[in-house]
């Protein structure tokens, strides 16, 4: 029994260290998601509670929108999750921001 308890304690310690190593990265991504003015979060497109989407605007589209100009911008539609059952919009933030930096509007 003592060996099993020791093994579980080692696994728990490894998991805690792994989580602490990843924590700064997760905090940075979370801050970016909630404080970036180029991300429009939670736009409703249907009647269901989970029918929400995020828009990641490139800098050019954001400045054109503020100036009232109509600028042509390529668009990429991303779908996250599996089996159309699970998923969360925040999972696509890295892809959305990288494509937005390249001048693509991401839905």
CSV table of N, CA and C in Angstrom, one decimal:
chain,number,residue,atom,x,y,z
A,1,UNK,N,0.8,-1.2,0.0
A,1,UNK,CA,0.0,0.0,0.0
A,1,UNK,C,0.9,1.3,0.0
A,2,UNK,N,2.0,1.2,0.7
A,2,UNK,CA,2.8,2.4,0.8
A,2,UNK,C,3.5,2.7,-0.6
A,3,UNK,N,3.8,1.7,-1.3
A,3,UNK,CA,4.4,1.9,-2.7
A,3,UNK,C,3.4,2.6,-3.6
A,4,UNK,N,2.1,2.1,-3.5
A,4,UNK,CA,1.1,2.7,-4.3
A,4,UNK,C,0.8,4.2,-3.9
A,5,UNK,N,0.8,4.5,-2.7
A,5,UNK,CA,0.6,5.8,-2.2
A,5,UNK,C,1.8,6.7,-2.6
A,6,UNK,N,3.0,6.2,-2.6
A,6,UNK,CA,4.2,6.9,-3.0
A,6,UNK,C,4.1,7.2,-4.5
A,7,UNK,N,3.7,6.2,-5.3
A,7,UNK,CA,3.6,6.4,-6.7
A,7,UNK,C,2.5,7.5,-7.1
A,8,UNK,N,1.4,7.5,-6.4
A,8,UNK,CA,0.4,8.5,-6.6
A,8,UNK,C,0.9,9.9,-6.2
A,9,UNK,N,1.7,9.9,-5.1
A,9,UNK,CA,2.2,11.2,-4.7
A,9,UNK,C,3.2,11.8,-5.8
A,10,UNK,N,4.0,10.9,-6.3
A,10,UNK,CA,5.0,11.3,-7.4
A,10,UNK,C,4.2,11.8,-8.6
A,11,UNK,N,3.2,11.0,-9.0
A,11,UNK,CA,2.4,11.5,-10.2
A,11,UNK,C,1.7,12.8,-9.9
A,12,UNK,N,1.2,13.0,-8.7
A,12,UNK,CA,0.5,14.3,-8.4
A,12,UNK,C,1.6,15.4,-8.4
A,13,UNK,N,2.8,15.2,-7.9
A,13,UNK,CA,3.8,16.2,-7.9
A,13,UNK,C,4.2,16.5,-9.3
A,14,UNK,N,4.3,15.5,-10.2
A,14,UNK,CA,4.7,15.8,-11.6
A,14,UNK,C,3.6,16.6,-12.3
A,15,UNK,N,2.4,16.3,-12.0
A,15,UNK,CA,1.3,17.0,-12.6
A,15,UNK,C,1.3,18.5,-12.1
A,16,UNK,N,1.5,18.7,-10.9
A,16,UNK,CA,1.6,20.0,-10.3
A,16,UNK,C,2.7,20.8,-10.9
A,17,UNK,N,3.9,20.2,-11.1
A,17,UNK,CA,5.0,20.9,-11.7
A,17,UNK,C,4.7,21.3,-13.2
A,18,UNK,N,4.1,20.3,-13.9
A,18,UNK,CA,3.7,20.6,-15.3
A,18,UNK,C,2.8,21.7,-15.4
A,19,UNK,N,1.8,21.7,-14.5
A,19,UNK,CA,0.8,22.8,-14.5
A,19,UNK,C,1.4,24.2,-14.2
A,20,UNK,N,2.4,24.2,-13.3
A,20,UNK,CA,3.1,25.4,-13.0
A,20,UNK,C,3.9,25.9,-14.1
A,21,UNK,N,4.5,25.0,-14.9
A,21,UNK,CA,5.3,25.4,-16.0
A,21,UNK,C,4.5,26.0,-17.1
A,22,UNK,N,3.3,25.5,-17.3
A,22,UNK,CA,2.4,26.0,-18.3
A,22,UNK,C,1.6,27.2,-17.9
A,23,UNK,N,1.5,27.5,-16.6
A,23,UNK,CA,0.6,28.5,-16.1
A,23,UNK,C,0.9,29.9,-16.7
A,24,UNK,N,2.1,30.4,-16.8
A,24,UNK,CA,2.4,31.7,-17.4
A,24,UNK,C,1.9,31.8,-18.8
A,25,UNK,N,2.0,30.8,-19.6
A,25,UNK,CA,1.6,30.8,-21.0
A,25,UNK,C,0.0,30.9,-21.0
A,26,UNK,N,-0.7,30.1,-20.2
A,26,UNK,CA,-2.1,30.1,-20.2
A,26,UNK,C,-2.6,31.5,-19.7
A,27,UNK,N,-2.0,32.1,-18.8
A,27,UNK,CA,-2.4,33.4,-18.3
A,27,UNK,C,-2.2,34.5,-19.4
A,28,UNK,N,-1.1,34.4,-20.1
A,28,UNK,CA,-0.8,35.3,-21.2
A,28,UNK,C,-1.9,35.2,-22.3
A,29,UNK,N,-2.2,34.0,-22.7
A,29,UNK,CA,-3.2,33.8,-23.7
A,29,UNK,C,-4.6,34.2,-23.2
A,30,UNK,N,-4.9,34.0,-22.0
A,30,UNK,CA,-6.2,34.4,-21.4
A,30,UNK,C,-6.3,36.0,-21.4
A,31,UNK,N,-5.2,36.6,-21.0
A,31,UNK,CA,-5.2,38.1,-21.0
A,31,UNK,C,-5.4,38.6,-22.4
A,32,UNK,N,-4.7,38.0,-23.4
A,32,UNK,CA,-4.8,38.5,-24.8
A,32,UNK,C,-6.2,38.3,-25.2
A,33,UNK,N,-6.9,37.2,-24.9
A,33,UNK,CA,-8.2,37.0,-25.4
A,33,UNK,C,-9.2,38.0,-24.8
A,34,UNK,N,-9.1,38.4,-23.6
A,34,UNK,CA,-10.1,39.3,-22.9
A,34,UNK,C,-9.7,40.7,-23.0
A,35,UNK,N,-8.5,41.1,-23.5
A,35,UNK,CA,-8.1,42.5,-23.5
A,35,UNK,C,-7.7,43.1,-24.8
A,36,UNK,N,-7.7,42.2,-25.9
A,36,UNK,CA,-7.3,42.7,-27.2
A,36,UNK,C,-8.5,43.4,-27.9
A,37,UNK,N,-8.3,44.6,-28.4
A,37,UNK,CA,-9.4,45.3,-29.0
A,37,UNK,C,-9.7,44.7,-30.4
A,38,UNK,N,-8.9,43.9,-31.0
A,38,UNK,CA,-9.1,43.3,-32.3
A,38,UNK,C,-9.9,42.0,-32.2
A,39,UNK,N,-10.3,41.6,-31.1
A,39,UNK,CA,-11.1,40.4,-30.9
A,39,UNK,C,-12.5,40.8,-30.4
A,40,UNK,N,-13.5,40.4,-31.3
A,40,UNK,CA,-14.8,40.6,-30.9
A,40,UNK,C,-15.4,39.3,-30.4
A,41,UNK,N,-15.7,39.2,-29.2
A,41,UNK,CA,-16.1,37.9,-28.5
A,41,UNK,C,-17.6,37.8,-28.4
A,42,UNK,N,-18.0,36.5,-28.5
A,42,UNK,CA,-19.4,36.2,-28.1
A,42,UNK,C,-20.5,36.8,-29.0
A,43,UNK,N,-20.3,36.9,-30.3
A,43,UNK,CA,-21.3,37.4,-31.2
A,43,UNK,C,-22.3,36.3,-31.5
A,44,UNK,N,-23.5,36.6,-31.2
A,44,UNK,CA,-24.6,35.6,-31.4
A,44,UNK,C,-25.0,35.5,-32.8
A,45,UNK,N,-25.1,34.2,-33.3
A,45,UNK,CA,-25.5,34.0,-34.7
A,45,UNK,C,-26.7,33.1,-34.8
A,46,UNK,N,-27.3,32.6,-33.7
A,46,UNK,CA,-28.4,31.8,-33.8
A,46,UNK,C,-29.2,31.9,-32.5
A,47,UNK,N,-30.2,31.0,-32.4
A,47,UNK,CA,-31.1,31.1,-31.2
A,47,UNK,C,-30.7,30.2,-30.0
A,48,UNK,N,-29.7,29.3,-30.3
A,48,UNK,CA,-29.3,28.4,-29.2
A,48,UNK,C,-28.2,29.1,-28.4
A,49,UNK,N,-28.1,28.7,-27.1
A,49,UNK,CA,-27.2,29.4,-26.2
A,49,UNK,C,-25.7,29.3,-26.6
A,50,UNK,N,-25.4,28.2,-27.3
A,50,UNK,CA,-24.0,28.1,-27.7
A,50,UNK,C,-23.7,28.6,-29.1
A,51,UNK,N,-24.7,29.2,-29.7
A,51,UNK,CA,-24.5,29.8,-31.1
A,51,UNK,C,-23.8,31.1,-31.0
A,52,UNK,N,-22.5,31.1,-30.6
A,52,UNK,CA,-21.7,32.3,-30.5
A,52,UNK,C,-20.4,32.1,-31.3
A,53,UNK,N,-19.9,33.2,-31.8
A,53,UNK,CA,-18.6,33.2,-32.5
A,53,UNK,C,-17.8,34.3,-32.1
A,54,UNK,N,-16.5,34.2,-32.4
A,54,UNK,CA,-15.5,35.3,-32.2
A,54,UNK,C,-15.0,35.8,-33.5
A,55,UNK,N,-14.7,37.1,-33.6
A,55,UNK,CA,-14.1,37.6,-34.8
A,55,UNK,C,-12.7,38.1,-34.4
A,56,UNK,N,-11.7,37.7,-35.2
A,56,UNK,CA,-10.3,38.2,-35.1
A,56,UNK,C,-10.0,39.1,-36.2
A,57,UNK,N,-9.9,40.4,-36.0
A,57,UNK,CA,-9.8,41.4,-37.1
A,57,UNK,C,-8.3,41.7,-37.3
A,58,UNK,N,-7.9,41.8,-38.5
A,58,UNK,CA,-6.5,42.3,-38.8
A,58,UNK,C,-6.5,43.8,-38.5
A,59,UNK,N,-5.3,44.3,-38.3
A,59,UNK,CA,-5.2,45.7,-38.0
A,59,UNK,C,-5.7,46.6,-39.1
A,60,UNK,N,-5.5,46.2,-40.3
A,60,UNK,CA,-6.0,47.0,-41.4
A,60,UNK,C,-7.6,47.1,-41.4
A,61,UNK,N,-8.2,46.0,-41.1
A,61,UNK,CA,-9.7,46.0,-41.1
A,61,UNK,C,-10.2,46.8,-40.0
A,62,UNK,N,-9.5,46.7,-38.8
A,62,UNK,CA,-10.0,47.5,-37.7
A,62,UNK,C,-9.9,49.0,-37.9
A,63,UNK,N,-8.8,49.4,-38.5
A,63,UNK,CA,-8.6,50.9,-38.8
A,63,UNK,C,-9.6,51.3,-39.9
A,64,UNK,N,-9.8,50.4,-40.9
A,64,UNK,CA,-10.8,50.8,-42.0
A,64,UNK,C,-12.2,50.9,-41.4
A,65,UNK,N,-12.5,50.0,-40.5
A,65,UNK,CA,-13.8,50.0,-39.9
A,65,UNK,C,-14.0,51.3,-39.1
A,66,UNK,N,-13.0,51.8,-38.4
A,66,UNK,CA,-13.1,53.0,-37.6
A,66,UNK,C,-13.2,54.2,-38.5
A,67,UNK,N,-12.5,54.2,-39.7
A,67,UNK,CA,-12.6,55.3,-40.7
A,67,UNK,C,-13.8,55.3,-41.5
A,68,UNK,N,-14.6,54.2,-41.5
A,68,UNK,CA,-15.7,54.1,-42.3
A,68,UNK,C,-15.4,53.6,-43.8
A,69,UNK,N,-14.2,53.2,-44.0
A,69,UNK,CA,-13.9,52.7,-45.4
A,69,UNK,C,-14.3,51.2,-45.5
A,70,UNK,N,-14.6,50.8,-46.7
A,70,UNK,CA,-14.9,49.4,-47.0
A,70,UNK,C,-13.6,48.8,-47.6
A,71,UNK,N,-12.9,48.0,-46.9
A,71,UNK,CA,-11.7,47.3,-47.4
A,71,UNK,C,-11.9,45.9,-47.6
A,72,UNK,N,-11.4,45.3,-48.7
A,72,UNK,CA,-11.5,43.9,-48.9
A,72,UNK,C,-10.5,43.2,-48.1
A,73,UNK,N,-10.9,42.1,-47.4
A,73,UNK,CA,-10.0,41.4,-46.5
A,73,UNK,C,-10.4,39.9,-46.7
A,74,UNK,N,-9.4,39.0,-46.8
A,74,UNK,CA,-9.7,37.6,-46.9
A,74,UNK,C,-10.2,37.1,-45.6
A,75,UNK,N,-11.1,36.1,-45.7
A,75,UNK,CA,-11.8,35.6,-44.5
A,75,UNK,C,-11.5,34.1,-44.4
A,76,UNK,N,-11.2,33.6,-43.2
A,76,UNK,CA,-11.1,32.2,-42.9
A,76,UNK,C,-12.1,31.9,-41.8
A,77,UNK,N,-12.9,30.8,-42.0
A,77,UNK,CA,-13.9,30.4,-41.0
A,77,UNK,C,-13.3,29.1,-40.3
A,78,UNK,N,-13.1,29.2,-39.0
A,78,UNK,CA,-12.5,28.0,-38.3
A,78,UNK,C,-13.6,27.4,-37.4
A,79,UNK,N,-13.5,26.1,-37.3
A,79,UNK,CA,-14.5,25.3,-36.4
A,79,UNK,C,-13.6,24.5,-35.4
A,80,UNK,N,-13.9,24.7,-34.2
A,80,UNK,CA,-13.2,24.0,-33.2
A,80,UNK,C,-14.1,23.0,-32.5
A,81,UNK,N,-13.5,22.0,-31.8
A,81,UNK,CA,-14.3,21.0,-31.1
A,81,UNK,C,-14.3,19.7,-31.8
A,82,UNK,N,-15.1,18.8,-31.4
A,82,UNK,CA,-15.1,17.5,-32.0
A,82,UNK,C,-16.6,17.0,-32.1
A,83,UNK,N,-16.9,16.5,-33.2
A,83,UNK,CA,-18.2,15.9,-33.4
A,83,UNK,C,-19.4,16.9,-33.3
A,84,UNK,N,-19.1,18.2,-33.5
A,84,UNK,CA,-20.0,19.3,-33.3
A,84,UNK,C,-20.7,19.3,-32.0
A,85,UNK,N,-20.1,18.7,-31.0
A,85,UNK,CA,-20.7,18.5,-29.7
A,85,UNK,C,-19.9,19.3,-28.6
A,86,UNK,N,-18.5,19.1,-28.6
A,86,UNK,CA,-17.7,19.8,-27.6
A,86,UNK,C,-16.9,20.9,-28.3
A,87,UNK,N,-16.4,21.8,-27.5
A,87,UNK,CA,-15.5,22.8,-28.1
A,87,UNK,C,-15.7,24.1,-27.4
A,88,UNK,N,-14.7,25.0,-27.4
A,88,UNK,CA,-14.9,26.3,-26.9
A,88,UNK,C,-14.1,27.3,-27.7
A,89,UNK,N,-14.7,28.4,-27.9
A,89,UNK,CA,-14.1,29.4,-28.8
A,89,UNK,C,-12.7,29.8,-28.5
A,90,UNK,N,-12.3,29.8,-27.2
A,90,UNK,CA,-11.0,30.2,-26.8
A,90,UNK,C,-9.9,29.3,-27.3
A,91,UNK,N,-10.3,28.1,-27.7
A,91,UNK,CA,-9.3,27.1,-28.2
A,91,UNK,C,-8.7,27.6,-29.5
A,92,UNK,N,-9.3,28.5,-30.2
A,92,UNK,CA,-8.8,29.0,-31.5
A,92,UNK,C,-8.0,30.3,-31.4
A,93,UNK,N,-7.7,30.8,-30.3
A,93,UNK,CA,-7.2,32.1,-30.2
A,93,UNK,C,-5.8,32.2,-30.8
A,94,UNK,N,-5.0,31.2,-30.7
A,94,UNK,CA,-3.6,31.3,-31.3
A,94,UNK,C,-3.7,31.3,-32.8
A,95,UNK,N,-4.5,30.4,-33.4
A,95,UNK,CA,-4.7,30.4,-34.8
A,95,UNK,C,-5.4,31.7,-35.3
A,96,UNK,N,-6.4,32.2,-34.6
A,96,UNK,CA,-7.1,33.4,-35.0
A,96,UNK,C,-6.1,34.6,-34.9
A,97,UNK,N,-5.3,34.8,-33.9
A,97,UNK,CA,-4.5,35.9,-33.8
A,97,UNK,C,-3.3,35.8,-34.8
A,98,UNK,N,-2.8,34.6,-35.1
A,98,UNK,CA,-1.7,34.5,-36.1
A,98,UNK,C,-2.2,34.9,-37.5
A,99,UNK,N,-3.4,34.4,-37.8
A,99,UNK,CA,-4.0,34.7,-39.1
A,99,UNK,C,-4.3,36.2,-39.2
A,100,UNK,N,-4.8,36.8,-38.1
A,100,UNK,CA,-5.1,38.2,-38.1
A,100,UNK,C,-3.9,39.0,-38.3
A,101,UNK,N,-2.7,38.6,-37.7
A,101,UNK,CA,-1.5,39.3,-38.0
A,101,UNK,C,-1.0,39.2,-39.4
A,102,UNK,N,-1.5,38.2,-40.1
A,102,UNK,CA,-1.1,38.0,-41.5
A,102,UNK,C,-2.1,38.7,-42.4
A,103,UNK,N,-3.1,39.4,-41.9
A,103,UNK,CA,-4.1,40.2,-42.6
A,103,UNK,C,-5.3,39.5,-43.0
A,104,UNK,N,-5.7,38.4,-42.3
A,104,UNK,CA,-6.9,37.6,-42.6
A,104,UNK,C,-7.9,37.8,-41.5
A,105,UNK,N,-9.1,38.1,-41.8
A,105,UNK,CA,-10.2,38.1,-40.8
A,105,UNK,C,-10.6,36.7,-40.5
A,106,UNK,N,-10.7,36.3,-39.2
A,106,UNK,CA,-11.0,35.0,-38.8
A,106,UNK,C,-12.3,35.0,-38.1
A,107,UNK,N,-13.2,34.0,-38.5
A,107,UNK,CA,-14.4,33.9,-37.8
A,107,UNK,C,-14.4,32.5,-37.1
